[in-house]
Coordinates of C-alpha atoms and ligand atoms in Angstrom, one line a residue:
M230 CA -3.3 5.6 23.8
T231 CA -3.6 1.8 23.4
D232 CA -3.5 -0.1 20.1
P233 CA -6.5 -2.5 19.9
H234 CA -4.6 -4.5 17.3
S235 CA -1.6 -5.4 19.4
Y236 CA -1.2 -7.5 22.6
A237 CA 2.0 -5.6 23.5
R238 CA 2.2 -3.4 26.6
P239 CA 5.0 -1.1 25.4
A240 CA 4.8 1.2 28.5
E241 CA 6.1 -1.8 30.5
A242 CA 8.6 -3.4 28.1
R243 CA 9.1 -2.2 24.6
V244 CA 11.1 -3.7 21.7
T245 CA 13.6 -1.1 20.3
D246 CA 15.6 -3.3 17.9
V247 CA 15.1 -6.5 16.0
A248 CA 18.0 -8.6 14.8
L249 CA 16.9 -11.4 12.4
D250 CA 19.0 -14.4 11.6
L251 CA 16.9 -16.5 9.1
R252 CA 17.2 -19.1 6.5
A253 CA 14.7 -19.1 3.6
D254 CA 13.7 -22.7 2.9
F255 CA 11.9 -22.7 -0.5
T256 CA 11.2 -26.4 -0.4
R257 CA 9.2 -26.2 2.8
K258 CA 8.1 -22.6 2.3
V259 CA 9.3 -21.5 5.7
F260 CA 11.8 -19.2 7.4
E261 CA 13.7 -20.7 10.2
G262 CA 16.1 -19.0 12.6
S263 CA 16.0 -16.5 15.3
A264 CA 14.9 -13.0 16.2
T265 CA 17.0 -11.2 18.9
L266 CA 15.0 -8.4 20.5
T267 CA 16.5 -5.5 22.3
L268 CA 14.1 -4.1 25.0
H269 CA 13.5 -0.9 26.9
V270 CA 12.0 -1.9 30.2
A271 CA 10.2 0.1 32.9
G272 CA 11.5 -0.3 36.5
D273 CA 8.9 -2.7 37.8
A274 CA 8.1 -4.8 34.7
R275 CA 8.5 -8.6 34.9
E276 CA 7.6 -9.7 31.4
V277 CA 7.5 -8.6 27.8
V278 CA 4.5 -9.3 25.5
L279 CA 5.0 -9.9 21.8
D280 CA 2.6 -10.4 18.9
T281 CA 2.7 -13.7 17.0
R282 CA 0.4 -15.4 14.6
G283 CA 1.0 -18.9 13.4
L284 CA 4.6 -18.9 14.5
E285 CA 6.2 -22.1 15.8
I286 CA 8.3 -21.0 18.8
Q287 CA 11.2 -23.5 19.4
R288 CA 13.1 -21.8 22.3
V289 CA 13.3 -18.5 24.1
A290 CA 16.6 -17.6 25.7
D291 CA 18.6 -14.7 27.1
A292 CA 21.8 -13.2 25.5
K293 CA 23.9 -16.0 27.1
G294 CA 21.6 -18.8 25.8
A295 CA 19.9 -19.6 29.1
A296 CA 16.2 -20.5 28.6
L297 CA 13.5 -18.0 29.5
T298 CA 10.0 -19.1 30.4
Y299 CA 7.2 -18.1 28.1
A300 CA 3.5 -18.6 27.5
F301 CA 1.0 -18.1 24.8
G302 CA -2.3 -16.4 25.2
P303 CA -5.5 -17.4 23.4
D304 CA -5.5 -17.6 19.6
D305 CA -7.5 -14.9 17.8
P306 CA -8.1 -15.3 14.1
I307 CA -7.2 -11.7 13.3
L308 CA -4.8 -10.8 16.1
G309 CA -3.0 -14.1 16.6
R310 CA -1.5 -15.0 20.0
A311 CA 0.3 -13.0 22.6
L312 CA 3.7 -14.4 23.5
T313 CA 4.6 -13.4 27.0
I314 CA 8.2 -13.9 28.0
A315 CA 9.7 -13.6 31.5
L316 CA 12.4 -10.9 31.4
P317 CA 16.0 -12.0 31.4
A318 CA 18.5 -11.0 34.1
D319 CA 20.0 -8.2 31.9
R320 CA 16.4 -6.9 31.3
K321 CA 17.6 -6.1 27.8
T322 CA 17.9 -9.0 25.4
V323 CA 15.7 -11.9 24.4
V324 CA 16.4 -14.4 21.6
V325 CA 13.4 -16.2 20.1
R326 CA 14.2 -19.3 18.0
Y327 CA 11.3 -19.9 15.7
R328 CA 9.9 -21.1 12.4
T329 CA 7.2 -19.7 10.2
T330 CA 4.5 -21.8 8.6
P331 CA 3.7 -22.1 4.8
E332 CA 0.4 -20.3 5.7
A333 CA 2.1 -17.2 7.1
E334 CA -0.1 -14.5 5.6
A335 CA 2.6 -11.9 5.1
L336 CA 4.6 -14.2 2.9
Q337 CA 3.9 -15.4 -0.6
W338 CA 6.2 -18.2 -1.8
L339 CA 6.0 -18.3 -5.6
S340 CA 6.8 -21.2 -7.8
P341 CA 9.1 -20.5 -10.8
A342 CA 6.0 -20.6 -13.1
Q343 CA 4.7 -17.5 -11.2
T344 CA 7.7 -15.4 -12.1
A345 CA 8.7 -13.6 -15.3
G346 CA 11.8 -15.7 -15.8
G347 CA 10.1 -19.0 -15.0
A348 CA 13.3 -20.6 -13.7
H349 CA 13.6 -19.6 -10.0
P350 CA 11.2 -19.5 -7.1
Y351 CA 10.4 -16.1 -5.4
L352 CA 9.4 -14.9 -2.0
F353 CA 8.0 -11.6 -0.9
S354 CA 6.5 -10.2 2.3
Q355 CA 3.7 -7.7 2.9
G356 CA 3.5 -6.5 6.5
Q357 CA 0.9 -3.8 6.6
A358 CA -1.3 -3.7 8.5
I359 CA -0.8 -6.5 11.1
L360 CA 0.9 -9.3 9.2
T361 CA 4.5 -8.8 10.3
R362 CA 3.6 -11.0 13.3
T363 CA 3.1 -13.9 10.9
W364 CA 6.8 -13.9 10.2
I365 CA 8.6 -12.0 13.0
P366 CA 7.8 -12.4 16.7
T367 CA 7.8 -8.7 17.8
Q368 CA 5.5 -6.0 19.0
D369 CA 3.5 -5.4 15.9
S370 CA 2.0 -2.0 16.6
P371 CA 2.7 1.1 14.5
A372 CA 3.4 3.0 17.6
V373 CA 6.3 0.8 18.6
R374 CA 9.1 1.9 16.4
Q375 CA 12.1 -0.4 16.0
T376 CA 15.4 -0.3 14.2
Y377 CA 16.3 -3.6 12.6
R378 CA 19.1 -5.7 11.1
A379 CA 19.1 -9.0 9.4
R380 CA 21.2 -11.8 8.1
I381 CA 19.3 -13.8 5.6
V382 CA 20.5 -17.1 4.0
V383 CA 19.0 -17.9 0.6
P384 CA 19.6 -20.4 -2.2
S385 CA 22.9 -19.5 -4.1
A386 CA 21.2 -18.3 -7.3
L387 CA 18.9 -15.8 -5.6
R388 CA 19.3 -12.3 -4.1
A389 CA 17.6 -10.9 -1.0
V390 CA 16.3 -7.3 -1.0
M391 CA 15.1 -5.7 2.3
S392 CA 13.6 -2.4 3.3
A393 CA 17.0 -1.5 4.8
E394 CA 20.6 -0.7 3.9
A395 CA 22.2 -3.6 2.1
L396 CA 25.6 -4.3 3.7
T397 CA 26.5 -7.1 1.2
P398 CA 24.6 -6.2 -2.0
D399 CA 25.7 -9.4 -3.8
G400 CA 25.7 -11.6 -0.7
T401 CA 28.4 -13.8 0.7
P402 CA 28.7 -17.4 -0.5
I403 CA 28.4 -19.8 2.4
E404 CA 27.9 -23.5 2.5
G405 CA 24.5 -24.4 1.1
G406 CA 23.6 -20.8 0.0
R407 CA 24.3 -17.2 0.1
A408 CA 24.1 -14.8 3.0
F409 CA 22.8 -11.2 2.8
E410 CA 23.2 -8.7 5.6
F411 CA 21.1 -5.6 6.2
T412 CA 20.6 -2.8 8.6
L413 CA 18.1 0.0 9.1
E414 CA 19.2 2.6 11.6
Q415 CA 16.0 4.7 11.5
P416 CA 13.3 3.4 13.8
V417 CA 10.2 2.2 11.9
P418 CA 6.9 0.6 12.7
P419 CA 7.2 -3.2 12.2
Y420 CA 4.8 -3.2 9.3
L421 CA 7.6 -1.6 7.3
I422 CA 10.0 -4.5 7.8
A423 CA 10.0 -6.2 4.3
I424 CA 11.8 -8.7 2.3
A425 CA 11.9 -10.1 -1.2
I426 CA 14.0 -13.0 -2.5
G427 CA 14.3 -14.0 -6.1
H428 CA 16.3 -13.9 -9.3
I429 CA 16.5 -10.1 -9.0
A430 CA 18.6 -7.7 -11.0
F431 CA 19.3 -4.0 -10.3
K432 CA 19.6 -1.0 -12.6
A433 CA 20.5 2.5 -11.4
V434 CA 18.1 5.3 -12.5
G435 CA 19.4 8.3 -10.6
P436 CA 22.2 9.2 -8.2
R437 CA 20.3 7.8 -5.2
S438 CA 17.6 5.7 -7.0
G439 CA 17.2 2.6 -9.1
V440 CA 15.0 -0.3 -9.9
Y441 CA 15.1 -4.0 -8.8
A442 CA 13.3 -6.5 -10.9
E443 CA 13.7 -9.8 -12.6
P444 CA 16.3 -9.5 -15.4
S445 CA 13.7 -9.6 -18.2
V446 CA 11.7 -6.8 -16.6
V447 CA 14.5 -4.5 -15.2
D448 CA 15.0 -2.4 -18.4
R449 CA 11.3 -1.8 -18.9
A450 CA 11.1 -0.8 -15.2
A451 CA 14.1 1.6 -15.4
S452 CA 12.6 3.3 -18.5
E453 CA 9.2 3.6 -16.8
F454 CA 10.7 5.3 -13.8
V455 CA 13.3 7.6 -15.4
D456 CA 11.9 10.5 -13.4
L457 CA 12.7 9.1 -9.9
E458 CA 15.3 11.7 -9.0
K459 CA 13.1 14.6 -10.2
M460 CA 10.3 13.1 -8.1
I461 CA 12.4 12.9 -5.0
E462 CA 13.5 16.5 -5.5
A463 CA 9.8 17.6 -5.9
A464 CA 8.9 15.8 -2.8
E465 CA 11.8 17.3 -0.8
A466 CA 10.7 20.8 -1.8
L467 CA 7.4 20.2 0.0
G468 CA 8.4 17.8 2.8
G469 CA 12.0 18.6 3.6
P470 CA 15.1 16.5 3.1
Y471 CA 14.6 12.8 2.1
R472 CA 15.9 11.0 5.3
W473 CA 16.2 7.4 4.2
G474 CA 19.4 7.5 2.0
R475 CA 18.4 5.6 -1.2
Y476 CA 15.0 5.4 -2.9
D477 CA 14.7 2.3 -5.0
V478 CA 11.6 0.6 -6.6
L479 CA 11.3 -3.2 -6.6
V480 CA 9.0 -4.4 -9.3
L481 CA 7.4 -7.7 -8.1
P482 CA 5.9 -10.6 -9.9
P483 CA 2.3 -10.0 -10.9
S484 CA 0.7 -11.7 -7.9
F485 CA 1.8 -8.7 -5.7
P486 CA -1.6 -7.8 -4.1
F487 CA -1.2 -4.1 -4.0
G488 CA -0.3 -1.4 -6.4
G489 CA 2.6 -0.3 -4.2
M490 CA 3.9 -0.6 -0.7
E491 CA 6.0 2.1 0.8
N492 CA 8.7 -0.1 2.4
P493 CA 11.5 2.2 3.5
R494 CA 14.4 2.7 1.0
V495 CA 12.6 0.4 -1.5
T496 CA 9.0 0.7 -2.6
F497 CA 7.5 -2.6 -3.6
A498 CA 5.4 -2.2 -6.7
T499 CA 3.1 -4.2 -9.0
P500 CA 4.2 -4.8 -12.6
T501 CA 0.8 -3.6 -13.7
I502 CA 2.1 0.0 -13.5
L503 CA 4.6 -0.7 -16.3
A504 CA 2.3 0.8 -18.9
G505 CA 5.2 1.6 -21.2
D506 CA 4.3 5.3 -21.4
R507 CA 5.0 6.4 -17.8
S508 CA 1.3 7.1 -17.5
L509 CA 0.8 5.4 -14.1
T510 CA 3.7 6.8 -12.2
S511 CA 1.5 8.7 -9.8
L512 CA 1.6 5.5 -7.9
I513 CA 5.3 5.9 -7.4
A514 CA 4.7 9.5 -6.3
H515 CA 2.3 8.1 -3.8
E516 CA 4.7 5.6 -2.3
L517 CA 7.6 8.1 -2.3
A518 CA 5.4 10.6 -0.5
H519 CA 5.0 8.0 2.3
S520 CA 8.7 8.5 3.0
W521 CA 7.3 11.6 4.9
S522 CA 3.6 10.9 5.6
G523 CA 3.6 7.3 6.9
N524 CA 7.2 6.3 7.4
L525 CA 8.6 9.5 9.0
V526 CA 5.4 10.4 10.7
T527 CA 3.3 7.3 11.3
N528 CA -0.3 6.6 12.3
A529 CA -0.1 5.5 15.9
T530 CA -3.0 3.0 15.5
W531 CA -5.0 1.8 12.5
R532 CA -7.8 4.1 13.6
D533 CA -5.4 6.9 12.5
F534 CA -4.7 5.3 9.1
W535 CA -6.1 8.4 7.4
L536 CA -3.0 10.3 8.7
N537 CA -0.9 8.0 6.5
E538 CA -3.0 7.7 3.4
G539 CA -4.9 11.0 3.4
F540 CA -1.8 13.0 3.7
T541 CA 0.0 10.8 1.2
T542 CA -2.7 11.1 -1.4
Y543 CA -2.6 14.9 -1.0
F544 CA 1.2 14.9 -1.1
E545 CA 1.2 12.6 -4.2
N546 CA -1.0 15.2 -6.0
R547 CA 1.4 18.0 -5.1
I548 CA 4.3 16.0 -6.5
M549 CA 2.4 15.4 -9.7
E550 CA 1.5 19.0 -10.0
Q551 CA 5.1 20.1 -9.6
L552 CA 6.5 17.6 -12.0
Y553 CA 3.8 17.5 -14.7
G554 CA 1.8 20.6 -14.2
V555 CA -1.6 21.7 -12.8
P556 CA -3.8 20.1 -15.5
R557 CA -2.5 16.6 -14.9
A558 CA -2.8 17.0 -11.1
R559 CA -6.4 18.3 -11.4
M560 CA -7.3 15.3 -13.6
L561 CA -5.9 12.9 -11.0
E562 CA -7.7 14.8 -8.2
V563 CA -11.1 14.6 -10.0
L564 CA -10.6 10.8 -10.5
G565 CA -9.9 10.4 -6.8
R566 CA -13.0 12.4 -5.9
R567 CA -15.1 10.1 -8.1
E568 CA -13.6 7.1 -6.2
L569 CA -14.7 8.8 -3.0
A570 CA -18.2 9.4 -4.4
N571 CA -18.5 5.7 -5.4
E572 CA -17.2 4.6 -2.0
L573 CA -19.6 6.8 -0.1
A574 CA -22.5 5.4 -2.2
S575 CA -21.4 1.8 -1.5
L576 CA -21.1 2.6 2.3
E577 CA -24.6 4.2 2.3
D578 CA -25.8 1.8 5.0
K579 CA -22.6 2.0 7.0
P580 CA -22.2 5.6 8.1
G581 CA -19.6 4.6 10.7
D582 CA -17.3 3.4 8.0
Q583 CA -17.5 6.8 6.3
I584 CA -15.7 8.4 9.3
L585 CA -12.0 9.4 8.9
H586 CA -11.3 8.6 12.6
I587 CA -12.9 5.2 12.2
D588 CA -13.2 2.9 15.2
L589 CA -11.8 -0.5 14.2
T590 CA -11.8 -2.2 17.6
G591 CA -12.6 -5.8 17.2
R592 CA -12.4 -5.6 13.4
N593 CA -9.7 -6.4 10.9
P594 CA -7.7 -3.1 10.3
D595 CA -8.1 -4.0 6.6
D596 CA -11.7 -2.9 6.9
G597 CA -10.4 0.7 7.1
V598 CA -8.6 0.4 3.8
T599 CA -11.1 2.3 1.7
S600 CA -11.3 5.4 -0.4
I601 CA -12.4 7.2 2.9
A602 CA -8.9 7.2 4.4
Y603 CA -7.4 8.0 1.0
D604 CA -9.6 10.4 -0.9
K605 CA -11.7 11.8 2.0
G606 CA -8.5 12.2 3.9
A607 CA -6.9 14.0 0.9
A608 CA -10.0 16.2 0.5
F609 CA -9.6 17.2 4.2
V610 CA -6.0 18.1 3.8
R611 CA -6.8 20.0 0.5
M612 CA -9.5 21.9 2.2
I613 CA -7.1 23.0 5.0
E614 CA -4.6 24.1 2.3
A615 CA -7.2 26.0 0.4
T616 CA -8.7 27.7 3.4
A617 CA -5.3 28.7 5.0
G618 CA -3.6 29.3 1.6
R619 CA -0.4 27.7 0.5
E620 CA 1.7 30.5 2.0
R621 CA 0.6 29.4 5.5
F622 CA -0.1 25.7 4.8
D623 CA 3.2 24.7 3.2
P624 CA 5.4 25.9 6.0
W625 CA 3.1 24.2 8.5
L626 CA 3.3 20.9 6.6
R627 CA 7.0 21.0 6.4
G628 CA 7.2 21.8 10.1
Y629 CA 4.8 19.0 11.0
F630 CA 7.1 16.5 9.4
D631 CA 10.1 18.0 11.2
R632 CA 8.4 18.3 14.6
H633 CA 7.2 14.7 14.5
A634 CA 10.0 13.0 12.6
F635 CA 10.4 9.3 13.5
T636 CA 7.4 9.3 15.8
S637 CA 3.9 7.8 15.6
L638 CA 0.9 10.2 16.0
T639 CA -2.7 9.9 16.9
T640 CA -5.5 11.9 15.3
A641 CA -5.7 14.0 18.5
E642 CA -2.0 14.7 18.4
F643 CA -2.3 15.8 14.8
L644 CA -5.1 18.2 15.8
E645 CA -3.0 19.5 18.6
D646 CA -0.2 20.3 16.2
L647 CA -2.6 21.9 13.7
R648 CA -4.1 24.1 16.4
A649 CA -0.8 25.1 17.8
N650 CA 1.1 25.8 14.6
L651 CA -1.4 26.6 11.8
I652 CA -4.6 27.9 13.4
A653 CA -2.6 29.6 16.2
G654 CA -5.6 31.2 17.8
D655 CA -7.3 32.4 14.5
A656 CA -10.9 31.8 15.7
P657 CA -12.5 32.4 12.3
L658 CA -10.1 30.0 10.6
E659 CA -10.9 27.3 13.3
Q660 CA -14.6 27.9 12.7
T661 CA -14.3 27.7 8.9
L662 CA -12.3 24.4 8.9
Q663 CA -15.0 22.3 10.7
L664 CA -12.4 19.9 12.0
D665 CA -14.8 17.8 14.1
E666 CA -17.2 17.5 11.2
W667 CA -14.4 16.2 9.0
L668 CA -12.8 13.8 11.4
E669 CA -15.7 12.4 13.4
K670 CA -18.8 12.5 11.1
P671 CA -19.8 10.5 8.0
G672 CA -20.2 11.9 4.5
L673 CA -18.3 14.7 2.8
P674 CA -18.6 18.0 4.6
A675 CA -20.0 21.0 2.7
N676 CA -16.7 23.0 2.8
A677 CA -14.9 20.4 0.7
T678 CA -13.3 22.0 -2.4
A679 CA -14.6 20.7 -5.7
P680 CA -11.8 19.9 -8.1
T681 CA -12.4 20.6 -11.7
S682 CA -10.5 19.8 -14.9
D683 CA -10.8 21.7 -18.2
A684 CA -9.3 18.7 -20.0
F685 CA -12.2 16.5 -18.6
T686 CA -14.8 19.0 -19.8
V687 CA -13.4 18.4 -23.3
V688 CA -13.6 14.6 -22.7
E689 CA -17.3 15.0 -21.6
R690 CA -18.1 16.8 -24.9
Q691 CA -16.8 13.8 -26.8
V692 CA -19.0 11.5 -24.7
T693 CA -22.0 13.6 -25.6
R694 CA -21.1 13.4 -29.3
F695 CA -20.8 9.7 -29.1
T696 CA -24.1 9.2 -27.3
G697 CA -25.6 11.6 -29.9
G698 CA -24.6 9.2 -32.7
T699 CA -21.1 10.2 -33.8
P700 CA -19.1 7.1 -34.6
A701 CA -16.3 6.4 -32.1
S702 CA -13.6 6.8 -34.9
S703 CA -14.8 10.4 -35.5
L704 CA -14.4 11.5 -31.9
E705 CA -11.6 13.9 -31.1
T706 CA -9.3 11.9 -28.8
K707 CA -5.9 12.8 -30.2
A708 CA -3.2 13.0 -27.6
W709 CA -5.5 11.9 -24.8
T710 CA -3.6 10.6 -21.7
T711 CA -4.5 7.6 -19.6
Q712 CA -6.4 9.9 -17.2
E713 CA -8.5 11.3 -20.0
W714 CA -9.4 7.7 -21.1
Q715 CA -10.3 6.8 -17.6
H716 CA -12.6 9.8 -17.4
F717 CA -14.1 8.9 -20.8
L718 CA -14.9 5.4 -19.7
A719 CA -16.3 6.6 -16.4
S720 CA -18.5 9.2 -18.2
L721 CA -20.2 6.8 -20.6
P722 CA -23.9 6.1 -19.9
A723 CA -24.8 3.2 -17.7
T724 CA -26.3 1.3 -20.6
L725 CA -24.7 1.0 -24.1
S726 CA -25.8 -1.1 -27.0
E727 CA -23.8 -4.0 -28.3
T728 CA -23.2 -1.9 -31.5
Q729 CA -21.8 1.0 -29.4
L730 CA -19.5 -1.4 -27.4
L731 CA -18.2 -2.9 -30.6
D732 CA -17.7 0.5 -32.2
L733 CA -15.7 1.8 -29.1
D734 CA -13.7 -1.4 -28.9
H735 CA -12.8 -1.3 -32.7
A736 CA -11.9 2.4 -32.6
F737 CA -9.9 2.4 -29.4
G738 CA -8.8 -1.2 -28.8
F739 CA -9.9 -1.2 -25.2
S740 CA -10.1 -5.0 -24.9
K741 CA -6.5 -5.2 -26.0
S742 CA -5.3 -2.3 -23.8
G743 CA -1.9 -2.8 -22.2
N744 CA -2.9 -0.1 -19.6
S745 CA -4.1 -1.9 -16.5
E746 CA -6.3 1.0 -15.3
V747 CA -8.0 1.4 -18.7
L748 CA -8.4 -2.3 -19.2
C749 CA -10.0 -2.8 -15.7
A750 CA -12.5 0.1 -16.3
W751 CA -13.4 -1.3 -19.7
L752 CA -13.8 -4.9 -18.4
R753 CA -16.2 -3.6 -15.8
I754 CA -18.3 -2.1 -18.6
G755 CA -17.9 -5.4 -20.5
I756 CA -19.3 -7.4 -17.5
R757 CA -22.2 -5.0 -17.0
H758 CA -23.3 -5.6 -20.6
R759 CA -22.2 -9.2 -20.9
Y760 CA -20.1 -8.1 -23.8
H761 CA -18.7 -11.3 -25.2
P762 CA -15.6 -10.0 -27.1
A763 CA -14.1 -8.8 -23.8
M764 CA -14.4 -12.1 -22.0
P765 CA -11.1 -13.7 -23.1
A766 CA -9.3 -10.5 -22.0
L767 CA -11.2 -10.6 -18.7
E768 CA -10.1 -14.2 -18.0
R769 CA -6.5 -13.3 -19.0
F770 CA -6.5 -10.3 -16.7
L771 CA -7.9 -12.2 -13.7
T772 CA -5.4 -15.1 -14.1
S773 CA -2.3 -13.0 -15.0
Q774 CA -2.1 -10.6 -12.1
G775 CA -3.2 -10.5 -8.4
R776 CA -3.7 -6.8 -7.6
R777 CA -6.7 -6.7 -5.2
K778 CA -7.8 -3.3 -6.4
F779 CA -8.5 -4.8 -9.8
L780 CA -9.6 -8.3 -8.7
K781 CA -12.2 -7.2 -6.2
P782 CA -14.5 -5.1 -8.4
L783 CA -14.2 -7.5 -11.3
Y784 CA -15.2 -10.5 -9.2
E785 CA -17.9 -8.5 -7.5
D786 CA -19.4 -7.4 -10.8
L787 CA -19.3 -11.0 -12.1
M788 CA -21.0 -12.3 -8.9
A789 CA -23.8 -9.8 -9.4
T790 CA -25.1 -11.6 -12.4
D791 CA -26.3 -15.2 -12.9
W792 CA -24.1 -16.0 -15.9
G793 CA -21.2 -14.2 -14.3
K794 CA -21.4 -16.3 -11.1
A795 CA -20.5 -19.4 -12.9
E796 CA -17.7 -17.7 -14.8
A797 CA -16.3 -16.1 -11.7
K798 CA -16.2 -19.5 -9.8
H799 CA -14.6 -21.2 -12.8
I800 CA -11.9 -18.5 -13.1
Y801 CA -11.3 -18.3 -9.4
A802 CA -10.8 -22.0 -9.0
V803 CA -7.9 -21.7 -11.4
A804 CA -6.5 -18.4 -10.3
R805 CA -6.9 -18.6 -6.5
P806 CA -3.7 -20.6 -5.9
T807 CA -1.7 -17.9 -7.6
Y808 CA -3.1 -15.0 -5.5
H809 CA -1.6 -13.7 -2.3
A810 CA -3.4 -14.3 1.0
V811 CA -4.2 -10.6 1.2
S812 CA -6.3 -10.9 -2.0
T813 CA -7.9 -14.3 -1.2
T814 CA -8.9 -13.1 2.2
T815 CA -10.9 -10.4 0.5
L816 CA -12.1 -12.5 -2.4
D817 CA -13.2 -15.7 -0.6
P818 CA -16.3 -14.1 0.9
I819 CA -17.1 -12.6 -2.5
V820 CA -16.7 -15.6 -4.7
G821 CA -17.0 -18.3 -2.1
R822 CA -14.6 -21.2 -1.9
Ligands
BES598 N1 0.3 1.5 2.2 C1 -0.5 1.3 1.1 C2 -0.9 -0.1 0.8 C3 -1.6 -0.8 2.0 C4 -2.5 -0.2 2.8 C5 -1.3 -2.1 2.3 C6 -3.1 -0.8 3.9 C7 -1.9 -2.8 3.4 C8 -2.8 -2.1 4.2 C9 0.0 1.9 -0.2 O1 0.7 3.1 0.0 C10 -1.1 2.2 -1.2 O2 -1.9 3.0 -0.8 N2 -1.1 1.6 -2.3 C11 -2.2 1.8 -3.3 C12 -1.7 2.7 -4.4 C13 -2.0 4.1 -4.2 C14 -1.6 4.9 -5.4 C15 -3.4 4.4 -3.9 C16 -2.5 0.5 -4.0 O3 -1.8 -0.5 -3.7 O4 -3.4 0.4 -4.8
ZN599 ZN1 -0.5 4.7 0.5

């Protein structure tokens, strides 16, 4: 198996450990220092190939400091440049002295104004899928697992947090700054090496969990995530022991481009899930689930991404079911299935992109980050569970994590395991599962289970009453949860009158909603109808947070209309400098620069 998104040839020479020694320069927006790589080398190999993108290499040396010769390959806009280094005499250690550039796509250097406190700058990294090579010269393939350690020097007032064990939680004062040391002894794919630096406080939540956030946010974050320990226990009941020591959540400034990122030991999360009522914590269940599906057992290439996200989306739902009951889990599952239906509709002309085992050769692996990997992947796992029954499926799943712990798997290897340990010669079961249909064909196979929610049936009845003329204030919506509101908004007819929109907004305060999911869904309805009262909220939402999942549909909706085009370009001109490169890379082709 070769990884089309890495230049490395790990069968010849493979990186097994990365030791970083870096200084964060907030004035120039660069890291500068060295990466010491430990190699495992095959007998006849003469060189080691690393992935880099936009790195300035200053010197490559052996463990004693003697220079090693090196050369760059051609520059590719997505993959970057191969860095080929002649092996040192000990065939074991190479030291790369280097500097990042301010354009490094993994890194976002925030000005103080982009933080909650407004007084200190902030930096965070986002490695997945192939961005780690923009700040660390290493073999950036998910099949090349590496342990890592780091010494990071930051300005005295700031704290560094990494996806590793903190050896000096408060840092050590040194001349001109503060040094933080970390180590991660479990081998991980390089996309999980992550860092954040800022004015960051910590608050414990459970015995092995807590939250990091800016001081003005940390209490809100701790109260939103009170259930962390219960969540870890629910996950352990399904996946086996949590193998990473601590589980903390770092709440980032609002420009964080994702909802969450499963960095080991510390999930990075958007502040847009701080709804105040714990209604969006399924996102934490999702990132926690990656501690098994993704971080313990990892997709070997980005073609196998569904192994990470499909399993995790399924696992997330099992955690939610165990913690909050079947009705809540079914609602979430129905919402996911709607996402999938919408995605399939939008990929109508691209059947190849509807395939779980999607061929991404020559493409940006980001192209595979769609509801297909997540929700079709989860539907596949759910179908296997439903067909085999939980009494067979659950022990298989637990065993799958144990058998492949700390390894990276291809789709073929997953299939091999499923056949050996779950199907085990049961020909009728093999036949019923339709594995090839699920993995290699577009669309949603006919044996998919159809999730249903009684709570949502109740919601639909209220939509019918509303469209039949009942005023919004007379609808029975008492004690509705966020999920019910999401379903309500999604079930409204495609066209509403201005009077109806005003009625809904007055009764339920959608334009003022502090719930990011509800607000985003409402704003999309607002754009579709050019509903003026929502426009200030729309502009505020687009300029106050940078989560790609919210930005992309809103800008797309705006760009689909004449009046909206001008509005989108105007807002984007102001907001673009505050967004992370992950978001602008997606948005530039939509809005235009
Ligand atoms: N690992 C992903 C985020 C990701 C995927 C980053 C691919 C870069 C490339 C993370 O676990 C995730 O899926 N986040 C979702 C939230 C989740 C609840 C669906 C997000 O950010 O929206
Ligand atoms: Zn995920």
